[in-house]
Short mmCIF file of C-alpha atoms and ligand atoms in Angstrom, two decimals:
data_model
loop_
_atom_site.label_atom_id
_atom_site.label_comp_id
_atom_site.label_asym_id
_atom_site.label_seq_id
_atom_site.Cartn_x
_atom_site.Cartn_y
_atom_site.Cartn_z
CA UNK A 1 83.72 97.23 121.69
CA UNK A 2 80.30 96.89 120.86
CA UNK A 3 78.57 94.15 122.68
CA UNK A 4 80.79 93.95 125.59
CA UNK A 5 79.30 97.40 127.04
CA UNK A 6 82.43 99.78 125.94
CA UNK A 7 81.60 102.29 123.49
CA UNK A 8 84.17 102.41 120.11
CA UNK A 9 84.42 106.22 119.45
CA UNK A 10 86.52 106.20 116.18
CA UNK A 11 88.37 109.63 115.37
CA UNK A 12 89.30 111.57 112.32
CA UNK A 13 93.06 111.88 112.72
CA UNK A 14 93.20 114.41 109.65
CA UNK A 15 90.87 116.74 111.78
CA UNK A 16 92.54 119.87 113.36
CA UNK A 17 94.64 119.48 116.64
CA UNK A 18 91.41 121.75 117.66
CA UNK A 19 89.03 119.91 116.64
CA UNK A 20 90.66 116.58 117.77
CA UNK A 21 90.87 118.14 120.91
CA UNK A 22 87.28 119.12 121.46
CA UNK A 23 86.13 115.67 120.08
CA UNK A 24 88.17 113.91 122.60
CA UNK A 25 87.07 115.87 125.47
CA UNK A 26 83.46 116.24 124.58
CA UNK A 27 83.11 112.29 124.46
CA UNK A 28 84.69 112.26 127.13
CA UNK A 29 86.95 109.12 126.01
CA UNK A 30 89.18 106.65 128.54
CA UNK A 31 91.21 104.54 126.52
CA UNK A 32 92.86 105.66 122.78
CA UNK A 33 93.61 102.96 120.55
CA UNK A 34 96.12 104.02 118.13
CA UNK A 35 98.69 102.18 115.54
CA UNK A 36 102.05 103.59 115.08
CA UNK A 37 101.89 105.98 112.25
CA UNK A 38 99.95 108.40 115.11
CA UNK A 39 101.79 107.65 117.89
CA UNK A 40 103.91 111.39 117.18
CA UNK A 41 101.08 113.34 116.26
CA UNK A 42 99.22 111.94 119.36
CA UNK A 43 103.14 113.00 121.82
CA UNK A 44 102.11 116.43 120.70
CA UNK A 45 98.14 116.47 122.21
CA UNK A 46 98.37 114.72 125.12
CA UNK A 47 98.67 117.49 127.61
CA UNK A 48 95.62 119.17 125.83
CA UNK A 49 93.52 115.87 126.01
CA UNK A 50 91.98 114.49 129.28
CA UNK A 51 93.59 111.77 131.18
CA UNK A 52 93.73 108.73 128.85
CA UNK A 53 94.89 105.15 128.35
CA UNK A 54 96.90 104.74 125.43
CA UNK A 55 96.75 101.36 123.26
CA UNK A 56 99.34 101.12 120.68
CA UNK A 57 98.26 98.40 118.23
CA UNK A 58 101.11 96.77 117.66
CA UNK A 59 103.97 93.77 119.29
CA UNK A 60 106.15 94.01 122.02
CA UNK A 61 108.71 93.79 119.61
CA UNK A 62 107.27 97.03 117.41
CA UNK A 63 106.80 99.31 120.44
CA UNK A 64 107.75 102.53 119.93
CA UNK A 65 109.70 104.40 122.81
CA UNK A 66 107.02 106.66 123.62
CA UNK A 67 106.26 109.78 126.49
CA UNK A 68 102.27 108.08 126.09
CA UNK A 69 101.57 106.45 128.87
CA UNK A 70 100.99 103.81 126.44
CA UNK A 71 99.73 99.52 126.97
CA UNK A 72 100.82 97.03 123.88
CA UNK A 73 97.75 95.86 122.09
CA UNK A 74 99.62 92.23 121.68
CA UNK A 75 100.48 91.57 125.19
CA UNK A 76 97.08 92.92 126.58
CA UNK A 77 95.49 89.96 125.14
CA UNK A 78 98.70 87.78 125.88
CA UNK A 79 96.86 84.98 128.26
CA UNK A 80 93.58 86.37 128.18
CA UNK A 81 90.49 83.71 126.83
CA UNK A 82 89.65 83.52 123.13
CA UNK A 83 86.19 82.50 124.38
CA UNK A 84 83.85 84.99 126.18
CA UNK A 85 80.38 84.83 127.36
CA UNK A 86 78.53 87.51 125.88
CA UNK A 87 77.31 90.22 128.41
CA UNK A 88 73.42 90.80 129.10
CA UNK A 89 72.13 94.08 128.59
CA UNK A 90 69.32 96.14 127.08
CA UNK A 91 69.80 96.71 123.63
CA UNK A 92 69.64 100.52 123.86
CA UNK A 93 72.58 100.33 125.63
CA UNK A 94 75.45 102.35 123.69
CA UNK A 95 77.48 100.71 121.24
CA UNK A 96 79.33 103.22 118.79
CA UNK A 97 80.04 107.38 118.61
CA UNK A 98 80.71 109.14 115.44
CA UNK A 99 81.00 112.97 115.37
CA UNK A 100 80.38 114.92 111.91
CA UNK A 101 80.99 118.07 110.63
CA UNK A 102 78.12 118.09 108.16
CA UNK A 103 76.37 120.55 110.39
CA UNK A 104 77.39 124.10 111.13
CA UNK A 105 79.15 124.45 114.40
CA UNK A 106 81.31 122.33 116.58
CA UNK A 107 81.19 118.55 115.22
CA UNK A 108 78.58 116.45 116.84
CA UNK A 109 78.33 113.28 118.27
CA UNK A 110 76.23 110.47 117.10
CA UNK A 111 75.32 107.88 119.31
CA UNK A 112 74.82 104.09 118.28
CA UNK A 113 72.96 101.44 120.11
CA UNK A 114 73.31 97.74 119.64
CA UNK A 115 69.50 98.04 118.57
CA UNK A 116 70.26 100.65 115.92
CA UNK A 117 73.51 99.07 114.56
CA UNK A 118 71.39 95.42 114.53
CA UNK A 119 68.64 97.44 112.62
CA UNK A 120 70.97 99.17 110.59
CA UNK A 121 72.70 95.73 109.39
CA UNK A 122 69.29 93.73 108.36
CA UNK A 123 68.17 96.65 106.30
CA UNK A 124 71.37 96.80 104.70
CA UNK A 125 71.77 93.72 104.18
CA UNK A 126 68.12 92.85 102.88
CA UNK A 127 67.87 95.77 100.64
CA UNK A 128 71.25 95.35 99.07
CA UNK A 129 70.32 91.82 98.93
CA UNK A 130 71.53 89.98 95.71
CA UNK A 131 75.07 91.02 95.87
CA UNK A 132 75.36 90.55 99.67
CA UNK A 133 74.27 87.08 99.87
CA UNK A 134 76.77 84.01 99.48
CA UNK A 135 79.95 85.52 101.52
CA UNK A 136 80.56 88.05 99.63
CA UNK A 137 84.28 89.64 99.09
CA UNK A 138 83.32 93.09 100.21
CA UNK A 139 85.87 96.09 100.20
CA UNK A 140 84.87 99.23 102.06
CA UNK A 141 87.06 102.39 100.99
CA UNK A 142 85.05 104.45 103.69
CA UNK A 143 87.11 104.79 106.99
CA UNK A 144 85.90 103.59 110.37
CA UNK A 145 85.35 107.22 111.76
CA UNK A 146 82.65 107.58 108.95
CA UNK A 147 79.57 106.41 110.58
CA UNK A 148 81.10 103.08 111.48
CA UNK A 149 82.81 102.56 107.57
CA UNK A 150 78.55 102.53 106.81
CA UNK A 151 77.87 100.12 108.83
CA UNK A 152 80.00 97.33 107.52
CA UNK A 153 81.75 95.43 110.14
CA UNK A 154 78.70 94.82 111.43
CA UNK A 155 76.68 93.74 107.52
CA UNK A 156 79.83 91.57 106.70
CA UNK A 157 79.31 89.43 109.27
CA UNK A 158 75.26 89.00 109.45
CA UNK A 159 75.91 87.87 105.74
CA UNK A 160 79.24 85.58 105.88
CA UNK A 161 81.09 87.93 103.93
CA UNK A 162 84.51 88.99 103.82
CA UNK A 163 86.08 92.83 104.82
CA UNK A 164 89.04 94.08 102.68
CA UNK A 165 90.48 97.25 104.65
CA UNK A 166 92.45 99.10 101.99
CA UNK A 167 94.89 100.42 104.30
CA UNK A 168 96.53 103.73 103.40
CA UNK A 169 96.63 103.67 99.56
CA UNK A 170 93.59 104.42 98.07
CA UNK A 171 95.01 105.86 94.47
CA UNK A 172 93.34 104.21 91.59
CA UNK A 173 95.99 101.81 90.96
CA UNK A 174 96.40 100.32 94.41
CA UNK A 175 92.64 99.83 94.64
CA UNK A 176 92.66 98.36 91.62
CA UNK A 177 95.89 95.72 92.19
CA UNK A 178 94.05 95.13 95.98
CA UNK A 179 90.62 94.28 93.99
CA UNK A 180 92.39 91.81 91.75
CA UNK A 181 94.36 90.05 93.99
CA UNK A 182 91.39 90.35 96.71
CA UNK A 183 88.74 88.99 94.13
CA UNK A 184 87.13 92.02 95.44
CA UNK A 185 83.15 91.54 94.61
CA UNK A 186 81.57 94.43 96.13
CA UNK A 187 83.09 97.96 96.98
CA UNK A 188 81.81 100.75 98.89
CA UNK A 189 82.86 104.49 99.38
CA UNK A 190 82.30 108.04 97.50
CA UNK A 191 82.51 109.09 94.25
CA UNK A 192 86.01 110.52 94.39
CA UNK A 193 87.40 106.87 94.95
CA UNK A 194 85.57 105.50 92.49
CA UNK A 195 86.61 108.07 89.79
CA UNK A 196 90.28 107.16 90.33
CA UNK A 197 89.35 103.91 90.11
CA UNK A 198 87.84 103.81 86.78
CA UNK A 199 90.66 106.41 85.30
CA UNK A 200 93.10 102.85 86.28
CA UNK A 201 89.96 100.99 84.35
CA UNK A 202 90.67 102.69 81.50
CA UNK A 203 94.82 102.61 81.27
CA UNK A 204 94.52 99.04 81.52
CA UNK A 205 91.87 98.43 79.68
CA UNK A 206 89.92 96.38 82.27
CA UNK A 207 88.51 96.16 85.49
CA UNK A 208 89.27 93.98 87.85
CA UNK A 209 87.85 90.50 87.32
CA UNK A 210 85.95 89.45 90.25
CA UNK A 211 84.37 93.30 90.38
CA UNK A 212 80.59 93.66 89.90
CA UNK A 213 78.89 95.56 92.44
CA UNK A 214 79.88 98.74 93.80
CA UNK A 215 78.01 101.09 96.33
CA UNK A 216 78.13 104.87 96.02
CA UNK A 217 77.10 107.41 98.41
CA UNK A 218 78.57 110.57 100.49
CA UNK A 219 78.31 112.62 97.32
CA UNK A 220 75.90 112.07 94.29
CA UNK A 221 77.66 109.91 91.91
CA UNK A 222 78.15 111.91 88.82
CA UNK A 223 75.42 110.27 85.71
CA UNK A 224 78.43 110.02 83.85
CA UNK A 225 80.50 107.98 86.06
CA UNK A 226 77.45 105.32 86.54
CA UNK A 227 77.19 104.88 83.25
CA UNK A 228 81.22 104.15 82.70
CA UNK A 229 80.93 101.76 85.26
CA UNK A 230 77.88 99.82 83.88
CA UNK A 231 79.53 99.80 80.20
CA UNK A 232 82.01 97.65 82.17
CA UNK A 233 79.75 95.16 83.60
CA UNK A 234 79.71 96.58 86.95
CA UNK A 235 76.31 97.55 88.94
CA UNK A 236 76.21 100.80 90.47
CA UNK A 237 74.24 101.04 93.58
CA UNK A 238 73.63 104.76 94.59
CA UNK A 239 72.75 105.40 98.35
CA UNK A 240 72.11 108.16 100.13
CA UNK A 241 72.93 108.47 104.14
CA UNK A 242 74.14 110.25 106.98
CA UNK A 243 75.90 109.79 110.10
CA UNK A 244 72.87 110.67 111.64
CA UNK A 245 70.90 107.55 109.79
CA UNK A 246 73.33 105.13 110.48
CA UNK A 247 73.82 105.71 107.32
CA UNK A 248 71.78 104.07 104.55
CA UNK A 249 68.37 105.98 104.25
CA UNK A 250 67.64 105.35 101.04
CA UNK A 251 69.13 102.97 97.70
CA UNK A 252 69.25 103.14 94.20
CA UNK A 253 68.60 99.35 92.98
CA UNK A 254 66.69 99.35 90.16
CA UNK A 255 62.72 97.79 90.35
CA UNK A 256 62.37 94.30 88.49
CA UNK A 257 60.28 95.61 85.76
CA UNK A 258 63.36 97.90 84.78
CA UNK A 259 65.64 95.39 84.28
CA UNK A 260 65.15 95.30 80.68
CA UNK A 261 64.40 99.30 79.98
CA UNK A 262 66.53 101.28 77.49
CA UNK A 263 69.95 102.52 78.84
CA UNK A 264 69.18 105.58 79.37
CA UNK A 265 65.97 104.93 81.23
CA UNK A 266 68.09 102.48 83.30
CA UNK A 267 71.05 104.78 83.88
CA UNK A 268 68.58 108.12 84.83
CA UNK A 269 67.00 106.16 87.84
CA UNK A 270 70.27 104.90 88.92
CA UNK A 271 71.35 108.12 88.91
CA UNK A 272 68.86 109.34 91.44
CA UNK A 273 69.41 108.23 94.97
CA UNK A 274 66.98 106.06 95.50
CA UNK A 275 64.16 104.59 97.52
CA UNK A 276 63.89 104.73 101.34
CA UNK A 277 65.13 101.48 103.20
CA UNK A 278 62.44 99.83 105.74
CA UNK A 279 62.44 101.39 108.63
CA UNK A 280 63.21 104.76 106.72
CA UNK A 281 60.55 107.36 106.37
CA UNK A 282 61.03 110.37 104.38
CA UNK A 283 58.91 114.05 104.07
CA UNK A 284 60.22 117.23 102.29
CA UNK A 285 58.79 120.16 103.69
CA UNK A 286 58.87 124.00 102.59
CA UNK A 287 60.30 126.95 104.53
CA UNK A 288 57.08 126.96 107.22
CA UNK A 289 57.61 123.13 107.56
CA UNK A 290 54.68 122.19 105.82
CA UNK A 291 54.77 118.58 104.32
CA UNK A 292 55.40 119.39 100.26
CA UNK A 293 53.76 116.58 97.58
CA UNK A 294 56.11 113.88 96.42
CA UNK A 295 55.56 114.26 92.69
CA UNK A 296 59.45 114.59 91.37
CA UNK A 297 58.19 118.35 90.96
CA UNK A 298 58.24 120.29 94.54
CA UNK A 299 61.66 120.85 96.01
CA UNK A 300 61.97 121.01 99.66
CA UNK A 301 64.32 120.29 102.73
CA UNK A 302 64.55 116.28 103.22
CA UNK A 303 63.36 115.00 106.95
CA UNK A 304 63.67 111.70 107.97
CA UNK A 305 62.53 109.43 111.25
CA UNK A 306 63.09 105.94 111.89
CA UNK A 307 64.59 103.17 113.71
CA UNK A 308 68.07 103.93 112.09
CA UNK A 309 67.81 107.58 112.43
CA UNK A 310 69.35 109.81 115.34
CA UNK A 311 66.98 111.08 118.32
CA UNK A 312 69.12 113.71 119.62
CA UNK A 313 73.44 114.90 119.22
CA UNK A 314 75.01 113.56 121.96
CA UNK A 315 75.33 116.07 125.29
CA UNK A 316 74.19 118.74 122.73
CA UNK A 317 70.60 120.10 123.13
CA UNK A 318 70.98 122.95 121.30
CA UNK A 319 72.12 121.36 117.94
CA UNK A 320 69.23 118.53 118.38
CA UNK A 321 66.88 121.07 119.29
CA UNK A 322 67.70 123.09 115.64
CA UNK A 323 68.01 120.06 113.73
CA UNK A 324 64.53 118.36 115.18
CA UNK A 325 60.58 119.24 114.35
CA UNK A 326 58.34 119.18 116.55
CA UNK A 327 57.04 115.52 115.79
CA UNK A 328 60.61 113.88 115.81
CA UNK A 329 61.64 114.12 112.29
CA UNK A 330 65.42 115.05 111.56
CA UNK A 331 66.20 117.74 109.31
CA UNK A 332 68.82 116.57 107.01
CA UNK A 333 70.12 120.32 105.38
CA UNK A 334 69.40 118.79 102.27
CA UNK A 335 67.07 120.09 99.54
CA UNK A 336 65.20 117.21 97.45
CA UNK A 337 62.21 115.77 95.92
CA UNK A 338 60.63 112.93 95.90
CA UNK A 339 58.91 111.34 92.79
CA UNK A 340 55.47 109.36 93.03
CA UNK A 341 57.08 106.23 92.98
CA UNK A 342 59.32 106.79 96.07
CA UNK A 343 62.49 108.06 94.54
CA UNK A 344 64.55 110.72 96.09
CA UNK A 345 66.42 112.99 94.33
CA UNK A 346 68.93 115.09 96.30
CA UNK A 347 68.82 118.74 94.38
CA UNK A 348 70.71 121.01 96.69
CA UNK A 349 72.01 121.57 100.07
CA UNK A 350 70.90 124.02 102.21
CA UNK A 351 73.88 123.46 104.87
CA UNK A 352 76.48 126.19 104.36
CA UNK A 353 78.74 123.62 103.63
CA UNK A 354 81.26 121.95 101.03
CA UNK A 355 82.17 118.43 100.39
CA UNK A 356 85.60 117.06 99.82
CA UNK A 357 86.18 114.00 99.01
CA UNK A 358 83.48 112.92 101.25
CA UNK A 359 84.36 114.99 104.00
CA UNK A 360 82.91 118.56 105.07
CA UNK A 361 84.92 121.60 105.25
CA UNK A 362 82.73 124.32 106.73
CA UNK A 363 82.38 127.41 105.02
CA UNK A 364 80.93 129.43 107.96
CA UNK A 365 84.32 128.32 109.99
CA UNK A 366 86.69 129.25 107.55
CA UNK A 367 84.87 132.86 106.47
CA UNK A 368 84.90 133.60 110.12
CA UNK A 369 88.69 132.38 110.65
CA UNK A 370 89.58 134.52 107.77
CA UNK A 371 88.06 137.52 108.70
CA UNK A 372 90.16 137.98 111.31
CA UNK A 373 93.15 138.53 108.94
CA UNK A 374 94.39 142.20 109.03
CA UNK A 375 93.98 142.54 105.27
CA UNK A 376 90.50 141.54 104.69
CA UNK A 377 87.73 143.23 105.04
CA UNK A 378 85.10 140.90 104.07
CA UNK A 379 84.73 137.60 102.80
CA UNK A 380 82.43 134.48 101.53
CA UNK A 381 83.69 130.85 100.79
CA UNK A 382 82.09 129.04 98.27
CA UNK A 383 82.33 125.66 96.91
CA UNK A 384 83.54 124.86 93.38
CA UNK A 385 83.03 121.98 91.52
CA UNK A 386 86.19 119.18 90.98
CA UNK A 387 86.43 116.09 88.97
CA UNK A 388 88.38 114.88 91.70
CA UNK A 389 87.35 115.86 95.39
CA UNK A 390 84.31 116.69 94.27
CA UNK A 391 84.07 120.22 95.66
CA UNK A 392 87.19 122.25 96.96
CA UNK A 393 86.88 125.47 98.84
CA UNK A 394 87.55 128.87 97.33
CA UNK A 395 88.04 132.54 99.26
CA UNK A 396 86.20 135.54 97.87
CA UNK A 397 87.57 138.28 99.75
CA UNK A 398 87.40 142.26 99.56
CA UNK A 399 90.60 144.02 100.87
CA UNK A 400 91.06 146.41 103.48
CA UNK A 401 93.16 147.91 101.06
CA UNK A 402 92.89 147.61 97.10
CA UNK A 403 96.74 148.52 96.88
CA UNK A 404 98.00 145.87 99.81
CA UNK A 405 96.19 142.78 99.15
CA UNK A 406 96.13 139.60 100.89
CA UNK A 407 97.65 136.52 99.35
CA UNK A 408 96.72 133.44 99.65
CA UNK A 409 99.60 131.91 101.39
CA UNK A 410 99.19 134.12 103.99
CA UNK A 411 95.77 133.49 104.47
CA UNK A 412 96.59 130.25 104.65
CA UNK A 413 99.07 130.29 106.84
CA UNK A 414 96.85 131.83 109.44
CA UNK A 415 94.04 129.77 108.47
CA UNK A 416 96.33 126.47 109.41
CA UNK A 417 96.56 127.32 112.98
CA UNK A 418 92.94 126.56 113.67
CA UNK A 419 92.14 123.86 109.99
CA UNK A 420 94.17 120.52 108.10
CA UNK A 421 95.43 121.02 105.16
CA UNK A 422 93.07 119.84 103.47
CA UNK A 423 90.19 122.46 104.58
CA UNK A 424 92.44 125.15 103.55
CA UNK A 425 90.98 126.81 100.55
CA UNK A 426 92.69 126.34 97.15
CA UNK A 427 92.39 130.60 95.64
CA UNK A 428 91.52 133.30 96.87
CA UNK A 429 89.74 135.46 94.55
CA UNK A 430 90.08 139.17 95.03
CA UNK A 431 86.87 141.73 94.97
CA UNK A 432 86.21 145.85 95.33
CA UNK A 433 83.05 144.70 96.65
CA UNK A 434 80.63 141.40 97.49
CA UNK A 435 76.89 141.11 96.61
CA UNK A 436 74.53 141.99 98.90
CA UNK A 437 70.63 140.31 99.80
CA UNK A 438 67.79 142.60 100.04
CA UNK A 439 68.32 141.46 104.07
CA UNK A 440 72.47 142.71 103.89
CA UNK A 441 73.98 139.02 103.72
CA UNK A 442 76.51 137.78 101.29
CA UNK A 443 74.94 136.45 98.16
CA UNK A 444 76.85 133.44 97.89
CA UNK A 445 73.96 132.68 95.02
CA UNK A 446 74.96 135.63 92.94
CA UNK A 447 78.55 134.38 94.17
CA UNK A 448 78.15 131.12 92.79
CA UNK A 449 76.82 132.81 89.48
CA UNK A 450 78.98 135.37 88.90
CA UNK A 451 82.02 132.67 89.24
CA UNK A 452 80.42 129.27 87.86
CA UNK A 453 82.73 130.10 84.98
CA UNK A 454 85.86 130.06 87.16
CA UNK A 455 88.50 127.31 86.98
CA UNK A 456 90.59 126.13 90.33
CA UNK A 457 94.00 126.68 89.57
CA UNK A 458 94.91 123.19 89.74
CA UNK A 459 92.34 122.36 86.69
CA UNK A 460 93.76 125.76 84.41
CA UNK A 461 95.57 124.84 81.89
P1 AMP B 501 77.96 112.48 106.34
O1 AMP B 501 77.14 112.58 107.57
O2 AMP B 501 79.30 113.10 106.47
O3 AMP B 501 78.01 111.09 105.80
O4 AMP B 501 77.24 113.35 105.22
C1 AMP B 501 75.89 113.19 104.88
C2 AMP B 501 75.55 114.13 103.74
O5 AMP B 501 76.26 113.74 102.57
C3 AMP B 501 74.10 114.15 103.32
O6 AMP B 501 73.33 114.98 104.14
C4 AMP B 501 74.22 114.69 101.90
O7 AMP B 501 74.41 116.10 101.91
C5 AMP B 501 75.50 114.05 101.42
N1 AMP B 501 75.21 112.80 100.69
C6 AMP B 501 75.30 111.55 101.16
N2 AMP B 501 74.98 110.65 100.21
C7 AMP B 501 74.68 111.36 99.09
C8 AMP B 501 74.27 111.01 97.76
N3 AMP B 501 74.14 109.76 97.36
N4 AMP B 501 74.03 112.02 96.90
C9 AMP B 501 74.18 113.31 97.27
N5 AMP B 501 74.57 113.71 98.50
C10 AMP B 501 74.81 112.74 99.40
#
């Protein structure tokens, strides 16, 4: 869509039928593209979504009988040019909306502009530079509603490189059999892919040949995973982004005059995430939003400005005003520092939220949601650590009664109307009481002490 004056909204379709719903309406969308697989789940929405074009991606021959009132991709462009004159049009004219969760609230929208996107490309392009150049084989395992799948339909091109979309199977032996057969040189997405990936390393006792470059970001790439990786011969890149920065803000490449430092020099800046990209400027500031000294020491909440980064939410004045300072610098919600040489170190989050296999699961949404079950009487989500999804969600909960507890399923159940599955929380621990702040708010500090010891059930035993 971009450059022909549409704007390509791509959608979660694992969100909630809610939060679908509100997405839809809020970006006020015309046309839906689909492929098949969603063509049921999308039957079921329609009456809640406003009036829409349906595009089923797919032949004449494949269409579904459908009640969407629903166009065949194939026979749309049946007869139409392959040549086309490109438009003319300033280039802060839209191009792309992505909405995120990684805020409290309702998800917001992110708007792109051909500018931004351009921008966006050349930085990622020139900072990731070696690996990028000479058409590169590049697989992204991010999907398209993530910031644009970071930006890479639109680098791939600028650089002559190749896209390999890993379609639906992104266990560690499919990625690994699609890198092989692929020659798969460079591949991007979180840390939860990549640690499948290398568990397939392992059991075969190889990585894939033409693999030597990969590109981590969306959670911090575990030291220890970085370092398996290298020991195999392939470069980790960390990066750090968000939908609201396009993403890249910042990258981990090491300087020159580290190539040839000990391994564990080597492997402790590449475990930090990085410097900022041009364009990119960073501050951490303290709780009165006063600039804090970039010396690795001081630990503050990360701002950023720049060409690449968001100006405001989209229709949404309220979240931009909150997550804006007064000079134009976005507040990211997470807690960092920044050494003396430029290298940012994400320490903390101060967002109430969790991250699961690179996507956010509000904890704020589902305490409220489960409050409103008869049987509990109070209640705190935190996150806990897992090898695989990173972080899963976990229900602290005092009863209304001690003797007629909640269970989980039933929590659950209730908890589905309104979440996917996959926000759901995995336990629910049971309390007489939570821990309090001097102010009367849940500790989920003391929370996340008294229970760094604990063990999701599907990691016991
Ligand atoms: P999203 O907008 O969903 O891409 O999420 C952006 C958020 O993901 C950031 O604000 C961070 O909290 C987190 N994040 C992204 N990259 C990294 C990274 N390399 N290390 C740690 N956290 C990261």
């Amino acid at each position: 869509m971009s450059g022909v004056g549409a704007v390509c909204h791509t959608l979660n379709p694992r969100l909630s039928a809610e939060q679908m719903i509100y997405i839809i309406r809020h970006a006020e969308d015309k046309v839906l593209f689909t492929d098949l697989t969603f063509v049921p789940l999308l039957e079921k929405l329609q009456d809640h979504f406003p009036p829409l074009r349906y595009v089923i991606m797919t032949d004449r021959a494949h269409m579904p009988q459908t009640t969407l009132d629903a166009l065949c991709y194939e026979e749309l462009l049946e007869g139409q040019p392959t040549q086309r004159l490109w438009p003319e049009f300033p280039e802060t004219t839209a191009s792309g909306l992505c909405y995120t969760s990684g805020t409290t609230g309702d998800p917001k929208g992110v708007l792109y502009t051909h500018r931004s996107n351009v921008l966006h490309a050349l930085s990622v392009a020139t900072v990731l530079g070696p690996d990028l150049r000479y058409e590169p084989r590049i697989l992204p395992v991010v999907p398209l509603f993530h910031v644009n799948a970071w930006g890479l339909p639109f680098t791939a091109p600028l650089v002559g490189g190749s896209l390999i979309m890993p379609g639906p199977f992104l266990d560690g032996a499919s990625l690994w059999d699609l890198c092989q057969s692929e020659r798969v040189e460079t591949a991007w997405g979180v840390p939860t892919i990549w640690q499948g990936l290398f568990t397939e390393i392992q059991k075969r006792g190889r990585k894939p040949d033409a693999l030597r470059h990969m590109v981590v970001g969306g959670s911090a790439m575990p030291r220890s995973l970085i370092e398996s990786y290298e020991q195999v011969g392939v470069d980790v890149n960390h990066a750090w982004g968000m939908t609201e920065t396009s993403p890249l803000g910042t990258q981990g490449a090491l300087p020159v005059n580290k190539f040839d430092a000990p391994f564990t020099e080597r492997m402790a800046l590449k475990a930090s995430q990085g410097k900022r990209v041009f364009g990119v400027d960073m501050k951490i500031v303290d709780e009165d939003g006063q600039p804090m000294p970039q010396d690795g020491e001081a630990i503050g909440e990360l701002y950023v400005r720049g060409n690449t980064v968001m100006g405001s939410y989209f229709k949404n004045d309220t979240a931009t005003n909150q997550a804006m300072d007064a000079e134009g610098w976005f507040g990211t919600g997470d807690v960092a520092s920044i050494s003396a040489s430029g290298r940012l170190t994400i320490r903390d989050r101060a967002k109430d939220l969790i991250k699961s296999g690179g996507e956010w699961i509000s904890s704020i949404d589902l305490e409220n949601l489960a409050l409103a079950h008869p049987k509990i009487a109070q209640c705190a989500v935190i996150a806990m650590p897992h090898p695989k999804w990173d972080e899963r969600p976990v229900l602290i909960a005092k009863p209304v009664d001690p003797l007629d507890p909640p269970t989980l399923e039933d929590v659950n159940q209730m908890l589905s109307q309104n979440l996917a599955r996959w926000q759901l929380p995995d336990d629910l621990i049971l309390v007489e009481e939570l821990p309090l702040t001097a102010t009367g708010k849940i500790s989920k500090l003391t929370l996340r002490q008294q229970f760094k010891d604990y063990v999701l059930p599907d990691l016991a035993g």
